[in-house]
Coordinates of C-alpha atoms in Angstrom, one line a residue:
M1 CA 88.8 64.6 -78.0
T2 CA 85.2 65.6 -77.5
L3 CA 82.7 63.1 -78.9
V4 CA 79.2 63.9 -80.0
T5 CA 76.8 61.1 -81.0
C6 CA 74.3 62.1 -83.8
L7 CA 71.4 59.8 -84.4
D8 CA 68.6 59.8 -86.9
V9 CA 65.8 57.4 -85.9
G10 CA 63.9 56.8 -89.2
S11 CA 60.8 54.7 -89.9
T12 CA 63.0 52.1 -91.5
F13 CA 66.6 52.6 -90.3
T14 CA 68.3 54.2 -87.4
K15 CA 71.6 55.9 -88.5
G16 CA 74.4 57.1 -86.3
V17 CA 77.5 59.2 -86.7
L18 CA 80.1 59.7 -83.9
I19 CA 81.8 63.1 -84.3
D20 CA 85.0 64.5 -82.7
V21 CA 83.9 68.1 -82.6
E22 CA 87.4 69.2 -81.6
A23 CA 89.2 67.5 -84.5
T24 CA 91.4 69.9 -86.5
D25 CA 92.0 67.4 -89.2
P26 CA 88.8 67.0 -91.3
T27 CA 89.7 63.4 -92.0
R28 CA 89.5 62.7 -88.2
L29 CA 86.2 64.4 -87.7
V30 CA 84.0 61.3 -88.3
V31 CA 85.1 58.7 -85.7
A32 CA 82.5 56.1 -86.6
T33 CA 79.2 55.5 -88.5
A34 CA 76.6 52.8 -88.0
A35 CA 73.1 51.8 -89.0
Q36 CA 70.5 49.3 -87.7
P37 CA 66.9 48.6 -88.6
T38 CA 64.6 50.8 -86.5
T39 CA 62.8 48.6 -84.0
I40 CA 59.3 49.9 -84.5
A41 CA 57.7 46.5 -83.6
T42 CA 59.2 46.5 -80.1
D43 CA 60.8 49.7 -78.8
V44 CA 62.8 52.2 -80.9
M45 CA 65.3 52.4 -78.1
D46 CA 66.4 48.8 -78.9
G47 CA 67.6 49.9 -82.3
L48 CA 69.0 53.2 -81.0
D49 CA 71.0 51.3 -78.3
A50 CA 72.3 48.9 -81.0
V51 CA 73.6 51.8 -83.1
C52 CA 75.3 53.3 -80.0
R53 CA 77.0 50.0 -79.2
A54 CA 78.2 49.7 -82.8
L55 CA 79.6 53.3 -82.8
A56 CA 81.3 52.5 -79.5
T57 CA 82.9 49.3 -80.9
Q58 CA 84.2 51.1 -84.0
A59 CA 85.6 54.0 -81.9
E60 CA 87.4 51.6 -79.6
R61 CA 89.0 49.8 -82.5
T62 CA 90.1 53.1 -84.0
S63 CA 91.6 54.4 -80.8
G64 CA 92.9 51.1 -79.4
G65 CA 90.3 51.3 -76.6
G66 CA 91.1 54.8 -75.4
S67 CA 88.5 56.8 -77.1
G68 CA 86.3 57.3 -74.1
S69 CA 83.3 56.4 -76.3
P70 CA 80.3 54.9 -74.7
A71 CA 79.6 51.2 -74.1
G72 CA 75.9 50.8 -74.9
R73 CA 73.9 54.1 -74.8
P74 CA 76.1 57.1 -74.3
S75 CA 76.8 58.0 -70.7
P76 CA 75.7 61.4 -69.2
G77 CA 79.2 62.7 -69.9
D78 CA 78.7 62.4 -73.7
T79 CA 76.6 64.6 -75.8
L80 CA 73.7 62.8 -77.6
L81 CA 71.8 64.6 -80.4
V82 CA 68.8 62.9 -81.9
C83 CA 66.3 63.6 -84.6
S84 CA 63.5 61.3 -85.8
S85 CA 61.0 60.7 -88.6
A86 CA 59.7 57.4 -87.0
G87 CA 56.0 56.9 -86.6
G88 CA 55.3 58.1 -90.1
G89 CA 56.2 61.7 -89.5
L90 CA 53.8 64.5 -88.7
R91 CA 50.5 64.6 -90.7
I92 CA 49.4 68.2 -91.1
A93 CA 46.1 69.6 -92.3
V94 CA 46.0 73.2 -93.4
V95 CA 42.8 75.3 -92.9
G96 CA 43.1 78.7 -94.6
Q97 CA 41.1 81.7 -95.8
E98 CA 42.1 81.8 -99.5
L99 CA 43.5 78.8 -101.3
E100 CA 46.2 80.9 -103.2
V101 CA 47.3 83.0 -100.2
S102 CA 47.0 81.9 -96.6
A103 CA 46.3 78.2 -97.3
E104 CA 49.3 78.1 -99.7
A105 CA 51.5 79.9 -97.2
G106 CA 50.4 77.4 -94.6
R107 CA 51.2 74.5 -96.8
R108 CA 54.7 75.8 -97.6
V109 CA 55.4 76.5 -93.9
A110 CA 54.2 73.0 -92.9
L111 CA 56.4 71.3 -95.5
S112 CA 59.4 73.3 -94.5
A113 CA 58.8 72.4 -90.8
G114 CA 59.2 68.7 -91.6
G115 CA 55.5 67.9 -91.8
R116 CA 53.6 65.9 -94.4
V117 CA 50.6 67.9 -95.7
V118 CA 47.7 65.5 -96.0
H119 CA 44.8 68.0 -96.5
V120 CA 44.4 71.6 -97.5
T121 CA 41.1 73.5 -97.4
S122 CA 40.2 77.1 -97.8
G123 CA 37.2 79.3 -97.2
E124 CA 34.5 78.8 -94.5
L125 CA 34.5 75.2 -93.2
T126 CA 31.2 73.4 -93.9
A127 CA 29.9 70.2 -92.3
D128 CA 31.2 68.3 -95.4
G129 CA 34.6 70.2 -95.1
V130 CA 34.9 69.1 -91.4
R131 CA 34.1 65.5 -92.4
E132 CA 36.8 65.6 -95.1
L133 CA 39.3 67.1 -92.6
R134 CA 38.5 64.4 -90.1
N135 CA 38.9 61.6 -92.7
A136 CA 42.4 62.9 -93.5
A137 CA 43.4 61.9 -89.9
P138 CA 45.8 64.7 -89.3
D139 CA 48.1 64.7 -86.3
L140 CA 47.9 68.5 -86.3
V141 CA 45.7 71.3 -87.8
L142 CA 47.4 74.5 -88.9
L143 CA 44.7 77.2 -88.8
V144 CA 45.7 80.3 -90.8
G145 CA 43.9 83.2 -92.5
G146 CA 44.0 86.9 -93.1
T147 CA 46.8 89.4 -92.9
D148 CA 47.3 91.3 -89.6
G149 CA 44.5 93.8 -89.4
G150 CA 42.7 92.4 -92.4
N151 CA 39.5 90.4 -92.8
A152 CA 39.0 88.1 -89.8
A153 CA 35.5 86.7 -90.5
V154 CA 36.7 83.4 -92.1
L155 CA 39.4 82.7 -89.5
L156 CA 36.8 83.2 -86.7
H157 CA 34.2 81.0 -88.5
N158 CA 36.8 78.2 -88.9
A159 CA 37.9 78.5 -85.3
E160 CA 34.2 78.1 -84.2
R161 CA 33.9 75.0 -86.5
L162 CA 37.1 73.4 -85.2
A163 CA 36.1 74.1 -81.6
R164 CA 33.0 72.0 -82.1
A165 CA 34.4 69.4 -84.4
R166 CA 35.1 65.8 -83.4
I167 CA 38.8 66.2 -84.3
K168 CA 41.3 65.3 -81.5
A169 CA 44.4 66.8 -83.3
P170 CA 45.9 69.8 -81.6
I171 CA 45.7 73.1 -83.5
V172 CA 48.4 75.7 -84.3
V173 CA 46.8 79.1 -84.9
A174 CA 49.0 81.3 -87.2
G175 CA 46.6 83.8 -88.7
N176 CA 45.4 87.4 -88.3
A177 CA 47.1 88.6 -85.1
D178 CA 44.4 91.2 -84.3
V179 CA 41.9 88.4 -83.4
A180 CA 44.3 86.0 -81.8
D181 CA 42.8 86.5 -78.4
E182 CA 39.3 85.9 -79.7
V183 CA 40.4 82.7 -81.5
S184 CA 42.0 81.6 -78.2
R185 CA 38.8 82.1 -76.3
I186 CA 36.7 80.2 -78.9
L187 CA 39.0 77.2 -78.8
A188 CA 39.6 77.3 -75.0
D189 CA 35.8 77.3 -74.3
T190 CA 35.5 73.8 -75.7
G191 CA 38.8 72.5 -74.2
R192 CA 40.6 72.2 -77.5
R193 CA 44.4 71.8 -77.4
F194 CA 45.9 74.7 -79.3
E195 CA 49.0 77.0 -79.5
L196 CA 49.2 80.5 -80.9
A197 CA 52.0 81.4 -83.3
P198 CA 52.7 84.6 -85.3
N199 CA 50.8 85.1 -88.5
V200 CA 52.4 83.2 -91.5
V201 CA 51.2 86.0 -93.8
P202 CA 51.5 89.2 -91.8
R203 CA 51.3 91.3 -95.0
I204 CA 50.5 90.4 -98.6
G205 CA 53.7 89.3 -100.4
E206 CA 55.5 88.4 -97.1
I207 CA 55.7 84.9 -95.6
S208 CA 56.9 84.5 -92.0
P209 CA 57.5 80.9 -91.1
T210 CA 59.6 80.9 -87.9
G211 CA 56.9 81.1 -85.3
A212 CA 54.7 78.5 -86.9
R213 CA 57.6 76.2 -87.5
T214 CA 58.5 76.3 -83.8
A215 CA 55.0 75.4 -82.8
I216 CA 54.8 72.6 -85.3
R217 CA 58.1 71.2 -84.0
A218 CA 56.7 71.2 -80.5
A219 CA 53.6 69.4 -81.7
F220 CA 55.7 66.8 -83.5
L221 CA 57.7 66.0 -80.3
D222 CA 54.6 65.8 -78.2
H223 CA 52.1 64.0 -80.5
V224 CA 54.3 61.8 -82.8
I225 CA 57.4 61.1 -80.7
G226 CA 55.7 61.2 -77.3
G227 CA 52.2 59.9 -78.3
K228 CA 52.5 57.1 -80.8
G229 CA 53.9 54.4 -78.6
L230 CA 57.3 54.3 -80.2
S231 CA 59.0 53.6 -76.9
K232 CA 58.1 52.7 -73.3
G233 CA 58.6 55.6 -70.9
R234 CA 59.7 59.1 -71.7
A235 CA 63.4 58.5 -72.5
F236 CA 63.1 58.6 -76.3
A237 CA 60.6 61.5 -76.4
D238 CA 62.9 63.5 -74.1
M239 CA 66.0 63.0 -76.2
V240 CA 64.5 63.8 -79.7
L241 CA 65.2 67.4 -80.6
A242 CA 63.3 67.8 -83.9
P243 CA 61.8 66.0 -86.9
T244 CA 64.5 64.8 -89.3
P245 CA 63.4 66.9 -92.3
D246 CA 63.6 70.1 -90.2
V247 CA 67.1 69.1 -89.1
V248 CA 68.2 68.3 -92.7
L249 CA 67.0 71.7 -93.9
R250 CA 69.2 73.3 -91.2
G251 CA 72.0 71.1 -92.6
V252 CA 71.4 72.4 -96.1
E253 CA 71.6 75.9 -94.8
V254 CA 75.1 75.2 -93.4
L255 CA 76.1 73.5 -96.6
A256 CA 75.1 76.6 -98.6
E257 CA 77.2 78.7 -96.4
V258 CA 80.2 76.4 -96.9
V259 CA 79.7 76.2 -100.6
G260 CA 79.1 79.9 -100.9
G261 CA 76.2 79.6 -103.2
D262 CA 72.7 78.2 -103.8
V263 CA 72.2 74.5 -103.0
L264 CA 69.6 71.9 -104.1
V265 CA 69.4 68.6 -102.3
I266 CA 67.3 65.7 -103.6
D267 CA 66.6 62.9 -101.2
I268 CA 65.1 59.9 -103.0
G269 CA 63.5 57.4 -100.5
G270 CA 61.5 54.3 -100.6
A271 CA 58.2 56.1 -100.0
T272 CA 58.8 59.8 -100.8
T273 CA 61.2 62.1 -102.6
D274 CA 62.1 65.2 -100.6
V275 CA 63.7 68.3 -102.2
Y276 CA 65.5 71.0 -100.2
S277 CA 66.8 74.3 -101.5
V278 CA 68.6 77.2 -100.0
I279 CA 68.7 80.2 -102.3
T280 CA 70.0 83.7 -101.9
P281 CA 67.8 85.9 -104.1
Q282 CA 69.6 87.9 -106.7
G283 CA 68.5 90.9 -108.9
E284 CA 64.8 91.6 -108.9
D285 CA 64.1 88.5 -106.8
A286 CA 65.9 90.3 -104.0
T287 CA 64.0 93.6 -104.3
I288 CA 60.6 93.0 -105.8
R289 CA 57.8 91.1 -104.1
R290 CA 55.9 89.7 -107.1
D291 CA 54.3 86.8 -105.3
V292 CA 51.0 87.0 -103.6
V293 CA 52.3 84.7 -100.8
G294 CA 55.9 85.5 -100.9
Q295 CA 58.8 83.2 -101.5
L296 CA 60.4 80.9 -98.9
W297 CA 64.1 81.0 -99.9
H298 CA 64.9 78.1 -97.5
A299 CA 62.4 75.5 -98.5
R300 CA 61.5 71.8 -98.5
T301 CA 58.9 69.9 -100.4
V302 CA 57.9 66.3 -100.0
E303 CA 56.4 64.1 -102.8
A304 CA 54.5 61.2 -101.2
D305 CA 53.8 59.6 -104.6
L306 CA 57.4 59.4 -105.7
G307 CA 59.3 56.6 -103.9
M308 CA 61.6 53.8 -105.1
R309 CA 59.6 51.0 -103.3
W310 CA 56.2 51.7 -101.8
S311 CA 55.5 54.5 -104.2
A312 CA 57.2 53.2 -107.3
E313 CA 54.0 52.9 -109.3
G314 CA 53.4 56.6 -108.4
I315 CA 56.6 57.5 -110.2
V316 CA 55.2 55.7 -113.3
E317 CA 51.9 57.6 -113.1
A318 CA 53.6 60.9 -112.5
A319 CA 56.1 60.3 -115.4
S320 CA 53.2 59.7 -117.7
R321 CA 51.5 63.0 -116.7
E322 CA 54.9 64.9 -117.0
R323 CA 55.5 63.2 -120.4
I324 CA 58.7 61.5 -119.3
P325 CA 59.0 58.2 -121.2
L326 CA 59.7 54.9 -119.2
S327 CA 60.5 51.6 -120.8
D328 CA 58.1 48.6 -120.4
T329 CA 60.9 46.9 -118.4
T330 CA 61.0 49.7 -115.9
I331 CA 57.2 49.8 -115.6
A332 CA 57.2 46.1 -114.8
Y333 CA 60.0 46.6 -112.3
A334 CA 58.0 49.2 -110.5
V335 CA 55.1 46.8 -110.1
R336 CA 57.6 44.2 -108.8
V337 CA 59.2 46.4 -106.1
V338 CA 55.8 47.6 -104.8
A339 CA 54.9 44.0 -104.2
D340 CA 58.3 43.3 -102.6
P341 CA 59.7 46.6 -101.1
S342 CA 62.6 44.7 -99.6
H343 CA 64.0 43.9 -103.0
L344 CA 67.6 45.0 -103.6
A345 CA 68.9 45.6 -107.1
S346 CA 71.6 43.3 -108.1
S347 CA 71.6 42.7 -111.9
V348 CA 72.4 45.1 -114.7
E349 CA 68.8 45.0 -115.7
D350 CA 67.7 45.9 -112.2
W351 CA 70.1 48.9 -112.0
A352 CA 68.9 50.1 -115.4
A353 CA 65.3 50.2 -114.1
E354 CA 66.4 51.8 -110.8
R355 CA 68.2 54.5 -112.8
E356 CA 65.1 55.3 -114.9
L357 CA 62.8 55.4 -111.8
A358 CA 65.2 57.5 -109.8
S359 CA 65.9 59.9 -112.6
S360 CA 62.1 60.4 -113.1
A361 CA 61.5 60.8 -109.4
A362 CA 64.2 63.4 -109.0
T363 CA 63.2 65.3 -112.2
I364 CA 59.5 65.4 -111.3
A365 CA 60.2 66.3 -107.6
V366 CA 62.4 69.2 -108.7
R367 CA 59.8 70.4 -111.2
R368 CA 57.2 70.5 -108.4
H369 CA 59.6 72.2 -106.1
G370 CA 60.3 74.9 -108.6
R371 CA 56.9 75.2 -110.1
P372 CA 54.9 78.4 -109.1
A373 CA 51.8 77.7 -107.1
H374 CA 49.9 80.3 -109.1
P375 CA 50.2 81.7 -112.6
S376 CA 50.8 85.2 -111.3
E377 CA 53.9 84.0 -109.3
A378 CA 57.4 83.4 -110.5
P379 CA 59.0 79.9 -110.5
R380 CA 61.6 79.2 -107.8
P381 CA 64.9 80.6 -109.2
L382 CA 67.1 77.5 -109.5
A383 CA 69.3 78.6 -112.4
D384 CA 72.1 79.8 -110.1
V385 CA 72.3 76.6 -108.0
T386 CA 76.0 75.8 -107.6
L387 CA 75.6 72.4 -106.0
V388 CA 73.1 69.6 -106.6
L389 CA 73.5 67.0 -103.9
G390 CA 71.8 63.6 -103.9
S391 CA 70.8 61.5 -101.0
G392 CA 68.7 58.3 -100.4
G393 CA 69.5 54.7 -100.6
V394 CA 69.3 54.4 -104.4
L395 CA 72.0 57.0 -104.8
R396 CA 74.2 56.0 -101.9
H397 CA 74.3 52.3 -102.8
S398 CA 74.2 52.4 -106.6
P399 CA 77.1 52.2 -109.1
S400 CA 78.6 55.7 -109.6
E401 CA 77.3 55.9 -113.1
V402 CA 73.7 55.5 -111.9
S403 CA 73.9 58.3 -109.3
A404 CA 75.6 60.6 -111.8
A405 CA 72.9 59.9 -114.4
V406 CA 70.1 60.7 -112.0
L407 CA 71.6 64.0 -110.9
D408 CA 72.5 65.0 -114.5
A409 CA 68.9 64.4 -115.5
V410 CA 67.8 67.2 -113.2
S411 CA 70.2 69.8 -114.7
A412 CA 69.3 68.6 -118.3
D413 CA 65.5 68.9 -117.7
H414 CA 63.8 71.9 -119.4
G415 CA 60.3 70.4 -119.3
G416 CA 59.2 72.5 -116.3
G417 CA 59.3 75.6 -118.4
W418 CA 61.9 77.6 -116.5
R419 CA 65.7 77.7 -116.2
V420 CA 67.3 74.8 -114.3
P421 CA 70.7 74.8 -112.7
A422 CA 73.1 75.7 -115.5
E423 CA 76.4 74.1 -114.6
P424 CA 76.3 72.9 -111.0
R425 CA 78.6 70.6 -109.2
T426 CA 77.0 67.3 -108.4
G427 CA 77.6 64.9 -105.6
V428 CA 76.1 62.3 -103.3
D429 CA 75.9 62.3 -99.5
T430 CA 77.2 58.7 -99.5
A431 CA 78.0 58.6 -95.7
Y432 CA 74.6 60.2 -94.8
L433 CA 76.1 63.1 -92.9
L434 CA 73.7 66.0 -93.7
F435 CA 71.4 65.3 -90.8
A436 CA 74.4 65.4 -88.5
V437 CA 75.4 68.8 -89.9
G438 CA 71.9 70.0 -89.0
L439 CA 72.1 68.6 -85.5
L440 CA 75.5 70.2 -84.9
A441 CA 74.8 73.5 -86.6
D442 CA 73.6 75.6 -83.5
R443 CA 75.6 73.7 -80.9
H444 CA 79.0 73.1 -82.5
P445 CA 79.0 75.4 -85.6
T446 CA 82.7 75.0 -86.4
A447 CA 82.3 71.2 -86.5
A448 CA 79.1 71.5 -88.5
R449 CA 80.8 73.5 -91.2
A450 CA 83.8 71.2 -91.3
L451 CA 81.4 68.2 -91.7
A452 CA 79.5 70.0 -94.4
G453 CA 82.9 70.5 -96.2
R454 CA 83.5 66.8 -96.1
I455 CA 80.2 66.2 -97.9
T456 CA 81.3 68.4 -100.8
T457 CA 84.7 66.8 -101.3

């Protein structure tokens, strides 16, 4: 038995799964699961340790004390894999050359890397533009612009502006590679913290996210995990491998391999609704580059106005704009849970309102995920999705008829103006295993695939 502890330290809860990566019987793969409130007010390591102790206790009970699982935090002989979205995640501002090309590509890459995009600007930065950027309070600025060998004037101008601006956030430069050395000199001359990455749009119609994602991940670990006072000392910062959304997207990629088809995951949280999709392009999507920016076939979007508690009134407002009717009772319920985010649904009436809000959040989030950024572009091809998987507390803890209704609403929605998943299987990640699949994917791929298979059964 080889045990691997997978932990997700979120802003609200710390979740843990203890995996026997050598188990040949899929039913014995998950040894224990546990969750505790994240101890943001004191030290996140307190909640992390509590989850580890709970996992150890469960494992000992299961094995009669002979599991070799840790007492307290895992010992050096055990493998510990940690992701986190604590501290509010990574706030990213995108500074691009054209709104519909480099800025849009930067926005897509930032979202797929697990960041929350709080500001997007394009063209030459002005004094007012710098002021707006500063007011957005980003943790990181993603500076993009121009194809390789193309126009570099705007990128160089914006580098000069950022070099002199009173903005402390580090900068990831992922623009025209031909002037990367000059941009480096400009930023270095004023002592700015920056990192160079390959161009996110090396050619028109092509988007290249990997290098910028890697740089963004490093900034997240340094600035958010290491720099926001979540824990005393370096222990927590040193153990976190990546932001949770980045890890979950990796888990969705494994899930798509196991399913053997396109996958759509909808994670409905208290503050946001995140949508992940992994698509294998078919037909002309696979051969013709129609989009100015290019399509990210493995993608994530985050909707900060669609949440079941803190952002419940945002669902009401968005539903009105999208012409999705909500009952007066549900609208009143949204006001109620915003005032009391700790409220737990208990009555039939509560669950009816939860169903309407969650269905609307999921439907609107998927519309936005699939909607083309520009009229000249094609919508995201979701028609061939074979699995629609739900996640988030409202789906994991609701009566089965509620979660089924929420996911069915996505496939039945034609208001976005394009084809939606035709006849997908639906399910809910009730045990919250998808993050663990992502953590295991590159270290224990066989166990990751087996765990993904458990999610789909």
